[in-house]
PDB file of C-alpha atoms and ligand atoms in Angstrom:
ATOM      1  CA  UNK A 752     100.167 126.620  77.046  1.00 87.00           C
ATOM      2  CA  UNK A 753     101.531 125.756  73.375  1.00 91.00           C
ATOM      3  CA  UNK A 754     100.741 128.465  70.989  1.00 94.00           C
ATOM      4  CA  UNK A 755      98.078 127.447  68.654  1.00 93.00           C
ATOM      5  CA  UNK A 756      99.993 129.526  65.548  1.00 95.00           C
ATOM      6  CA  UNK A 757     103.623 128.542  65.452  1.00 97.00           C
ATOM      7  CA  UNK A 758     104.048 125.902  68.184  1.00 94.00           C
ATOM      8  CA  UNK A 759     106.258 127.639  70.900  1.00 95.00           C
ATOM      9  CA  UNK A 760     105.264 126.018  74.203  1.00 94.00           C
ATOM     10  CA  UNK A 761     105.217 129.135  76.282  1.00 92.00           C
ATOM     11  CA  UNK A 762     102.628 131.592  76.037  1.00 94.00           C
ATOM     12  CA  UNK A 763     102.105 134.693  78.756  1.00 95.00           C
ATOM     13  CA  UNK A 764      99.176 134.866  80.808  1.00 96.00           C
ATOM     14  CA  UNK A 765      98.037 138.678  80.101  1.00 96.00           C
ATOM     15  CA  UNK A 766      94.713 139.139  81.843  1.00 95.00           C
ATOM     16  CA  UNK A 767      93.122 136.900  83.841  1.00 96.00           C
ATOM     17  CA  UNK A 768      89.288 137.281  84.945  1.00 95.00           C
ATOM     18  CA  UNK A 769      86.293 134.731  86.067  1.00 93.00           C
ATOM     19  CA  UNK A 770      83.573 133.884  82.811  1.00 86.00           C
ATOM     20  CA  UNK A 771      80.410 132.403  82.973  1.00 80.00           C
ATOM     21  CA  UNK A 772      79.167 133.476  86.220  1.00 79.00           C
ATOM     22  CA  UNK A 773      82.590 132.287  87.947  1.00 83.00           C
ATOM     23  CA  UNK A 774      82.252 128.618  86.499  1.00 80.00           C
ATOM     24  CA  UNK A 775      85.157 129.283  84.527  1.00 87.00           C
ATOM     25  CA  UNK A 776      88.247 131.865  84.274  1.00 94.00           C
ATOM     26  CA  UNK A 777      88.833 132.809  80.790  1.00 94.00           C
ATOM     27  CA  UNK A 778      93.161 134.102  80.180  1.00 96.00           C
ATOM     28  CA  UNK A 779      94.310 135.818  77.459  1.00 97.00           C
ATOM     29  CA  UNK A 780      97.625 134.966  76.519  1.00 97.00           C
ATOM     30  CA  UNK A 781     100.173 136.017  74.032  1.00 97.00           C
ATOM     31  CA  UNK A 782     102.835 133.950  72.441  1.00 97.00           C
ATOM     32  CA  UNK A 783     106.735 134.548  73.217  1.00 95.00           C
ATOM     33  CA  UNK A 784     108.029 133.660  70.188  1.00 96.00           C
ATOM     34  CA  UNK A 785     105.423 135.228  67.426  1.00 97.00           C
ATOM     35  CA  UNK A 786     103.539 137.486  69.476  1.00 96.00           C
ATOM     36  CA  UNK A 787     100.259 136.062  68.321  1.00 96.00           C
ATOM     37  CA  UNK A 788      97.397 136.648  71.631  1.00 97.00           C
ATOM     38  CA  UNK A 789      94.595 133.998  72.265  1.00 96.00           C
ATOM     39  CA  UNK A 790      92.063 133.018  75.159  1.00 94.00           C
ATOM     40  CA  UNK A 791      91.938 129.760  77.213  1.00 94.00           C
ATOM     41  CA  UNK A 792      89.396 128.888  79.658  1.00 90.00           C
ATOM     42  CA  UNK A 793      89.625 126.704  82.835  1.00 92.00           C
ATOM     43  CA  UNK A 794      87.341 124.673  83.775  1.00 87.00           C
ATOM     44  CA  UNK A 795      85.481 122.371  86.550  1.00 82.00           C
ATOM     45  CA  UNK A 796      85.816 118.527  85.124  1.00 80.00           C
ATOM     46  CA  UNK A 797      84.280 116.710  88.201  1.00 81.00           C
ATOM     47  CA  UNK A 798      85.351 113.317  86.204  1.00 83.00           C
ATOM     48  CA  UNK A 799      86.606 112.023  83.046  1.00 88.00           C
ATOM     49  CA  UNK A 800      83.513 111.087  81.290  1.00 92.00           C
ATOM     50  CA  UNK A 801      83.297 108.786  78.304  1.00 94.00           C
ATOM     51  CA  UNK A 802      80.257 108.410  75.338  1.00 92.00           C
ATOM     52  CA  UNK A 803      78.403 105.375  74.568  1.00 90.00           C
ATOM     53  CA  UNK A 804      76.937 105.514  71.022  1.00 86.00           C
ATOM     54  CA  UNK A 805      74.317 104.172  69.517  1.00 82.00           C
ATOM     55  CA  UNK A 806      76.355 101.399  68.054  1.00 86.00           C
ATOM     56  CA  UNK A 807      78.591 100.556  71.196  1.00 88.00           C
ATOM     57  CA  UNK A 808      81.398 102.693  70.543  1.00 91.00           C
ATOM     58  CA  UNK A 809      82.876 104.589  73.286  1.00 93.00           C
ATOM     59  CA  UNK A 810      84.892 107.437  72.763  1.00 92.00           C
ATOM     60  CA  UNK A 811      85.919 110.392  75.698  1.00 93.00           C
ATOM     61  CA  UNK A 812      83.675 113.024  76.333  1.00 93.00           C
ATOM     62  CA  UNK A 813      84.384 116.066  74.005  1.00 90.00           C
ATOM     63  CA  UNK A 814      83.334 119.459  75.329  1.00 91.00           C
ATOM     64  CA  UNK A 815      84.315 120.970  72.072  1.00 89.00           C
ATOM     65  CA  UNK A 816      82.459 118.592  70.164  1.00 88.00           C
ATOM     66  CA  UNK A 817      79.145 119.215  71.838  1.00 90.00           C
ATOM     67  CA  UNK A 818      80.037 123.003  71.931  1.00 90.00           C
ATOM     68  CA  UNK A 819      79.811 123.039  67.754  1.00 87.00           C
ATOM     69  CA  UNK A 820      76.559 121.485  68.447  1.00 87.00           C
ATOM     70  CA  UNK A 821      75.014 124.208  70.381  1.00 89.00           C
ATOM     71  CA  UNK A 822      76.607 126.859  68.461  1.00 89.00           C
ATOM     72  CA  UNK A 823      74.644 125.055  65.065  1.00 86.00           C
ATOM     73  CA  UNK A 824      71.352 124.958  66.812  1.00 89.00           C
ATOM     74  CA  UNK A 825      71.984 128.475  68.028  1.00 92.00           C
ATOM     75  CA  UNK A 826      73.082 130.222  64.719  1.00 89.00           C
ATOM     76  CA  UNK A 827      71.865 133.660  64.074  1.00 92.00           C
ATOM     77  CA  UNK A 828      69.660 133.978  67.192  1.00 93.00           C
ATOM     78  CA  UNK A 829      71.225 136.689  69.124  1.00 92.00           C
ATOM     79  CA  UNK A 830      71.973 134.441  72.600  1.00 94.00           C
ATOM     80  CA  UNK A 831      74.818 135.850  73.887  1.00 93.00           C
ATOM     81  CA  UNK A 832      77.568 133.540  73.763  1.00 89.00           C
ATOM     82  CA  UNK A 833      78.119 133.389  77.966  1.00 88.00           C
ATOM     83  CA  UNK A 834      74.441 131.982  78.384  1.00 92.00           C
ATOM     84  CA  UNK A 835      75.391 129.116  75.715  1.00 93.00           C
ATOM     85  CA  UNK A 836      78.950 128.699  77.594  1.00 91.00           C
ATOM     86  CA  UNK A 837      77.069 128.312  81.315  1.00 91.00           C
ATOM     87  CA  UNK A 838      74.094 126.075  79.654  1.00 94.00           C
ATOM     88  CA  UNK A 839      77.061 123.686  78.196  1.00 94.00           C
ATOM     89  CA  UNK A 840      79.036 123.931  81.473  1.00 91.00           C
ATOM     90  CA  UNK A 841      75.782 123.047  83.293  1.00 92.00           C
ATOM     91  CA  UNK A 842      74.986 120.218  80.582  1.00 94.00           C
ATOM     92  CA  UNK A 843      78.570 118.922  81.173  1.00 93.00           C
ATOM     93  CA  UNK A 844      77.962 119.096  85.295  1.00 91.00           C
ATOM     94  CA  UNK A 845      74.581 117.256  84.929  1.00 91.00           C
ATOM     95  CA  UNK A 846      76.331 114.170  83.012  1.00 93.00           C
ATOM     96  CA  UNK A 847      79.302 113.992  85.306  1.00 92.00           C
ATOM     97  CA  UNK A 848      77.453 113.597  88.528  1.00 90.00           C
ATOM     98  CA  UNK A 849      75.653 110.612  86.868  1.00 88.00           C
ATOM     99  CA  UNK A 850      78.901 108.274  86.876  1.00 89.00           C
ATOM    100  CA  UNK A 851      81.735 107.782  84.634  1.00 92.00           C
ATOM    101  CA  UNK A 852      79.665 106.905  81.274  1.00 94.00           C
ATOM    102  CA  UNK A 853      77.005 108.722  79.525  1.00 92.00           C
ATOM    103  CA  UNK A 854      75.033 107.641  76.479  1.00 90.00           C
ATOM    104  CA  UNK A 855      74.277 109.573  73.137  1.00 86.00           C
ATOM    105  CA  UNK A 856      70.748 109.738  74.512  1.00 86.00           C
ATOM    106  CA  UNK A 857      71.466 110.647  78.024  1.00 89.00           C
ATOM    107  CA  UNK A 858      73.532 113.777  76.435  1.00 90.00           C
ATOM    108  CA  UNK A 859      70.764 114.476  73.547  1.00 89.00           C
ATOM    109  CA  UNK A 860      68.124 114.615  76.355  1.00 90.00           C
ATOM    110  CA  UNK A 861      70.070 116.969  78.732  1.00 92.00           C
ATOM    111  CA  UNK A 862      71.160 119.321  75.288  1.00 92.00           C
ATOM    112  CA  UNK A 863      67.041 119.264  74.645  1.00 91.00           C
ATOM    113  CA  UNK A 864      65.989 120.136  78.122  1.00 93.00           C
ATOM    114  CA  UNK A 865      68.724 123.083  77.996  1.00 95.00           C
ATOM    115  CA  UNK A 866      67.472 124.524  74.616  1.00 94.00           C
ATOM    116  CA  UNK A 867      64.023 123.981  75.459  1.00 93.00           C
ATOM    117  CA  UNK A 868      64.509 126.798  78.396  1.00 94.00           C
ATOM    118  CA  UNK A 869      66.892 128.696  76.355  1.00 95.00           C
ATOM    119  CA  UNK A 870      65.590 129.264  72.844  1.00 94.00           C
ATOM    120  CA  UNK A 871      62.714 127.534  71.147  1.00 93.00           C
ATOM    121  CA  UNK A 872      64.064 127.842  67.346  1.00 93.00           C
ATOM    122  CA  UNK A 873      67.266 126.223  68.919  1.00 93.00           C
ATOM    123  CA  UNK A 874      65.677 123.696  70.474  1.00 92.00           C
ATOM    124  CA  UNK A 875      63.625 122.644  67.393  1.00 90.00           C
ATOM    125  CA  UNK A 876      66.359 123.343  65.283  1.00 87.00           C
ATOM    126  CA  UNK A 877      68.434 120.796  67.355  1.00 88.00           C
ATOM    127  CA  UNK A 878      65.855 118.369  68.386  1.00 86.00           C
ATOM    128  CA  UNK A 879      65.133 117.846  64.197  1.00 83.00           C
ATOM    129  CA  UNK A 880      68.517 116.802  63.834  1.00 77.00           C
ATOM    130  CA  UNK A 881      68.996 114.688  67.377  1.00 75.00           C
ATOM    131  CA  UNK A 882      65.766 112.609  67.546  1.00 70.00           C
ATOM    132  CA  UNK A 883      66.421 111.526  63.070  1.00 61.00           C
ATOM    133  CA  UNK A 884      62.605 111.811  62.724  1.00 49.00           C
ATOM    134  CA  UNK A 885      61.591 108.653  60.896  1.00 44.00           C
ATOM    135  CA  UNK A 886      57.737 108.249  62.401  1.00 46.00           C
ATOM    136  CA  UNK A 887      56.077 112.152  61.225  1.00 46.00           C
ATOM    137  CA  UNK A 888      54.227 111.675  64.788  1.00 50.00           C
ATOM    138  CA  UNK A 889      57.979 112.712  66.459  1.00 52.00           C
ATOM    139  CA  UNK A 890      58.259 116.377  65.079  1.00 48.00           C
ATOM    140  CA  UNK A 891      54.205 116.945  65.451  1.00 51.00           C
ATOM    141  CA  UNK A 892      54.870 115.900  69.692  1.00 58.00           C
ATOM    142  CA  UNK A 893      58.074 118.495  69.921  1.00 53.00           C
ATOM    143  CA  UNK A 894      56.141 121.048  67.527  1.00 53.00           C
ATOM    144  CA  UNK A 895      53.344 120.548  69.843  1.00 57.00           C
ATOM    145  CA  UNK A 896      55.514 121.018  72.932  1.00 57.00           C
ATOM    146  CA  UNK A 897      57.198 124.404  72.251  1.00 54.00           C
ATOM    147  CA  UNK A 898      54.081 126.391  70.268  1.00 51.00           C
ATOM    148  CA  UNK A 899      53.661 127.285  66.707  1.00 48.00           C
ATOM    149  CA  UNK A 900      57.433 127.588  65.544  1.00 49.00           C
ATOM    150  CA  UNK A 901      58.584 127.283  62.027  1.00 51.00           C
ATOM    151  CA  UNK A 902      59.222 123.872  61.149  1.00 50.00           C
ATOM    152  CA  UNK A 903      62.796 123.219  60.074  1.00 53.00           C
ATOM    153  CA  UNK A 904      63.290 120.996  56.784  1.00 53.00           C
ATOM    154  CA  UNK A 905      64.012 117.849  57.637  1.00 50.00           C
ATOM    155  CA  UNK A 906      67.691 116.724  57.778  1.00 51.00           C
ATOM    156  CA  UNK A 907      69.103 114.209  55.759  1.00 49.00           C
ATOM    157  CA  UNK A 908      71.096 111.375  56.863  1.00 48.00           C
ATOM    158  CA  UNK A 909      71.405 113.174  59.837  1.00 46.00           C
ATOM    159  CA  UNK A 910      72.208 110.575  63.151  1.00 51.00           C
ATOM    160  CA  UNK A 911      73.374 111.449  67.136  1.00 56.00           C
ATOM    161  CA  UNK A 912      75.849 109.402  66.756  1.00 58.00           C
ATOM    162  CA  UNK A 913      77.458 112.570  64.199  1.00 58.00           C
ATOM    163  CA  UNK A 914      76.112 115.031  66.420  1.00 62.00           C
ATOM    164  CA  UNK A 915      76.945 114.076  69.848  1.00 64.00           C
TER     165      UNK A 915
HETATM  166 ZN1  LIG B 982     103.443 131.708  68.634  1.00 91.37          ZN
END
């Protein structure tokens, strides 16, 4: 593995133990040449999936991407890290066994369902941005669906097609 701080392409594997409940092992490495130590993880990928957006576009399925997602929705509210790891894993597992292609909406719905179980203020927090609430009657049904959470301010210019 390439170090990520100067570029040397061999790195020593230093520890090695299973993450996530076992879905994934997690390796710390450190860098021959400058020393520097970092973590990689290895994962299941059933297939290579790719995203169809909103507008047609199709672009490769970016774990990473939808990670920073989560991680936006679930700012400051104490879930430990591992649970938002194994729901993204288990988001990721969920689109795969449905075939090679996955739309915006397929992904937004699975990310929802997750939160929902996970954290409400997440889940709100996310769905505000996701569903781009033009018709008032669209926040009132999720309000409605998780109890009597703050409502988040509304989002500007916000669309899946940035978030997913
Ligand atoms: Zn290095």
């Amino acid at each position: 593995m390439r170090c990520p701080f100067c570029a040397h392409e061999d790195s020593q594997v230093k520890d090695s133990r299973p993450s996530e409940d076992g879905a994934a092992i997690r390796r710390r490495r450190q860098c021959e040449a400058c020393g520097a130590r970092f973590t990689t993880f290895e994962r299941v990928q059933l297939r290579d999936l790719t995203v169809v957006k909103k507008n047609g576009e199709r672009e490769p399925f970016d774990r990473e991407k939808l990670a920073r997602s989560m991680a936006i929705a679930c700012r400051k509210r104490d879930i430990p890290a591992d649970r938002i790891d194994r729901l993204i894993s288990s988001i990721q597992r969920q689109l795969e066994t449905r075939g090679d292609e996955v739309t915006t909406s397929q992904i937004g719905e699975a990310v929802m369902d997750g939160l929902k179980a996970l954290d409400h203020v997440a889940y709100i927090r996310f769905a505000s941005v996701y569903k781009d609430f033009s018709e008032p009657g669209d926040f009132a049904e999720i309000a409605g669906a998780v109890g009597d959470e703050p409502a988040p301010e509304k989002p500007k210019g916000s669309s899946s097609d940035r978030l997913l």
